[in-house]
Coordinates of C-alpha atoms in Angstrom, one line a residue:
X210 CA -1.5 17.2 2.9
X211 CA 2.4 17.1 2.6
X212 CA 2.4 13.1 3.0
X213 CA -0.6 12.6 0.3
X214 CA 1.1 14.8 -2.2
X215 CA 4.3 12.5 -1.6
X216 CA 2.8 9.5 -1.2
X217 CA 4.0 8.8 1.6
X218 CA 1.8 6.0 3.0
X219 CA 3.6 5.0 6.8
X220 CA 2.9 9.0 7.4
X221 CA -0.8 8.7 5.8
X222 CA -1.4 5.3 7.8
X223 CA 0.0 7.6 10.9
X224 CA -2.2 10.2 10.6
X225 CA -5.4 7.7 10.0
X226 CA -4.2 6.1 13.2
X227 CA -4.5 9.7 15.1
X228 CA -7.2 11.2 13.7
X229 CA -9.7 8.8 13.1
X230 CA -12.4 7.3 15.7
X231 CA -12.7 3.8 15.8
X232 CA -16.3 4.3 14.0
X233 CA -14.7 6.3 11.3
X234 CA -12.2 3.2 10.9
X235 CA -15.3 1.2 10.8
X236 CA -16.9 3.2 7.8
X237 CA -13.9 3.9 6.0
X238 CA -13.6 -0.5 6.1
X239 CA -17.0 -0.7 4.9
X240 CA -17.1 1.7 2.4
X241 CA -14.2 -0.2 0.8
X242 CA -15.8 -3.5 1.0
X243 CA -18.5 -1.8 -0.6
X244 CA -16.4 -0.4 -3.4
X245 CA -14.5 -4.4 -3.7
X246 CA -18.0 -5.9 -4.3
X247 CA -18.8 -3.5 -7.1
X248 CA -15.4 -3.0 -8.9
X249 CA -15.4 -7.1 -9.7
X250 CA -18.4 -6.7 -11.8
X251 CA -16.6 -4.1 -14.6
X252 CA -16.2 -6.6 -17.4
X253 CA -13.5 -4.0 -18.9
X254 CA -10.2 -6.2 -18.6
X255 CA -8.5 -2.9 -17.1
X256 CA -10.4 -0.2 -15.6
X257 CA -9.2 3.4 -13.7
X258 CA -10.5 4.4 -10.1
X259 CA -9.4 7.6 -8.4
X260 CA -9.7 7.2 -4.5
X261 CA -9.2 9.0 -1.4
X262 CA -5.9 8.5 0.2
X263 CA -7.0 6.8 3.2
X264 CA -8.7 4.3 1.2
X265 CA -5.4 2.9 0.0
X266 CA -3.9 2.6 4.1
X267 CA -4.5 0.7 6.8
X268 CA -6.5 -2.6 7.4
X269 CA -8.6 -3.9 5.0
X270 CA -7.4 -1.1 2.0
X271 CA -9.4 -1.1 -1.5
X272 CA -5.8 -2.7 -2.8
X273 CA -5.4 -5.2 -0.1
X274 CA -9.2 -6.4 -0.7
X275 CA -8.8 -5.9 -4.7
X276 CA -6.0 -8.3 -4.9
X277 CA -7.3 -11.2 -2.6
X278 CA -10.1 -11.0 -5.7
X279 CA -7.5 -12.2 -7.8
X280 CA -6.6 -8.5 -9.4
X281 CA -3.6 -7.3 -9.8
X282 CA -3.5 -3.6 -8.6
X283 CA -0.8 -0.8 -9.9
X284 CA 0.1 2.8 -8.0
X285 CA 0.9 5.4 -10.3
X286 CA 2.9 7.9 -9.2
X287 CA 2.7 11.4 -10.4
X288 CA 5.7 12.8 -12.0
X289 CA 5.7 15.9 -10.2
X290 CA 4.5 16.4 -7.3
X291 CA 0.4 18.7 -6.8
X292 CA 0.5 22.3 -6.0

């Protein structure tokens, strides 16, 4: 919890590595080709998605797969850190 409230993404990438099966890793991959196919089709020229953590680490990330479509793809960091 300590290294999503951070953002600290080598500790979340870490923790993905340890604690997820290699089907897990599999779905976690697909849901965020899924979510890649979709998100082009928003004809908003800027548009706000709220993901899991995980979804933003490892191999084939939402951000990774968002900017080889061409989008350009900004963290925002919380000013203080969650309770």
């Amino acid at each position: 919890r300590e290294a999503y409230k951070i953002g600290d993404e080598k500790k979340l990438l870490q923790l993905l590595s340890e604690n997820e099966s290699d089907a897990e890793t599999f779905r976690l991959k697909q849901r965020n080709n899924t979510w890649a196919e979709k998100l082009v089709w928003f004809p908003e020229k800027r548009i706000f998605v709220a993901v899991g953590a995980l979804h933003l680490v490892g191999k084939e990330n939402i951000l990774e797969l968002m900017q080889k479509r061409g989008f350009t793809m900004n963290k925002i960091q919380l000013k203080k850190p969650m309770n």
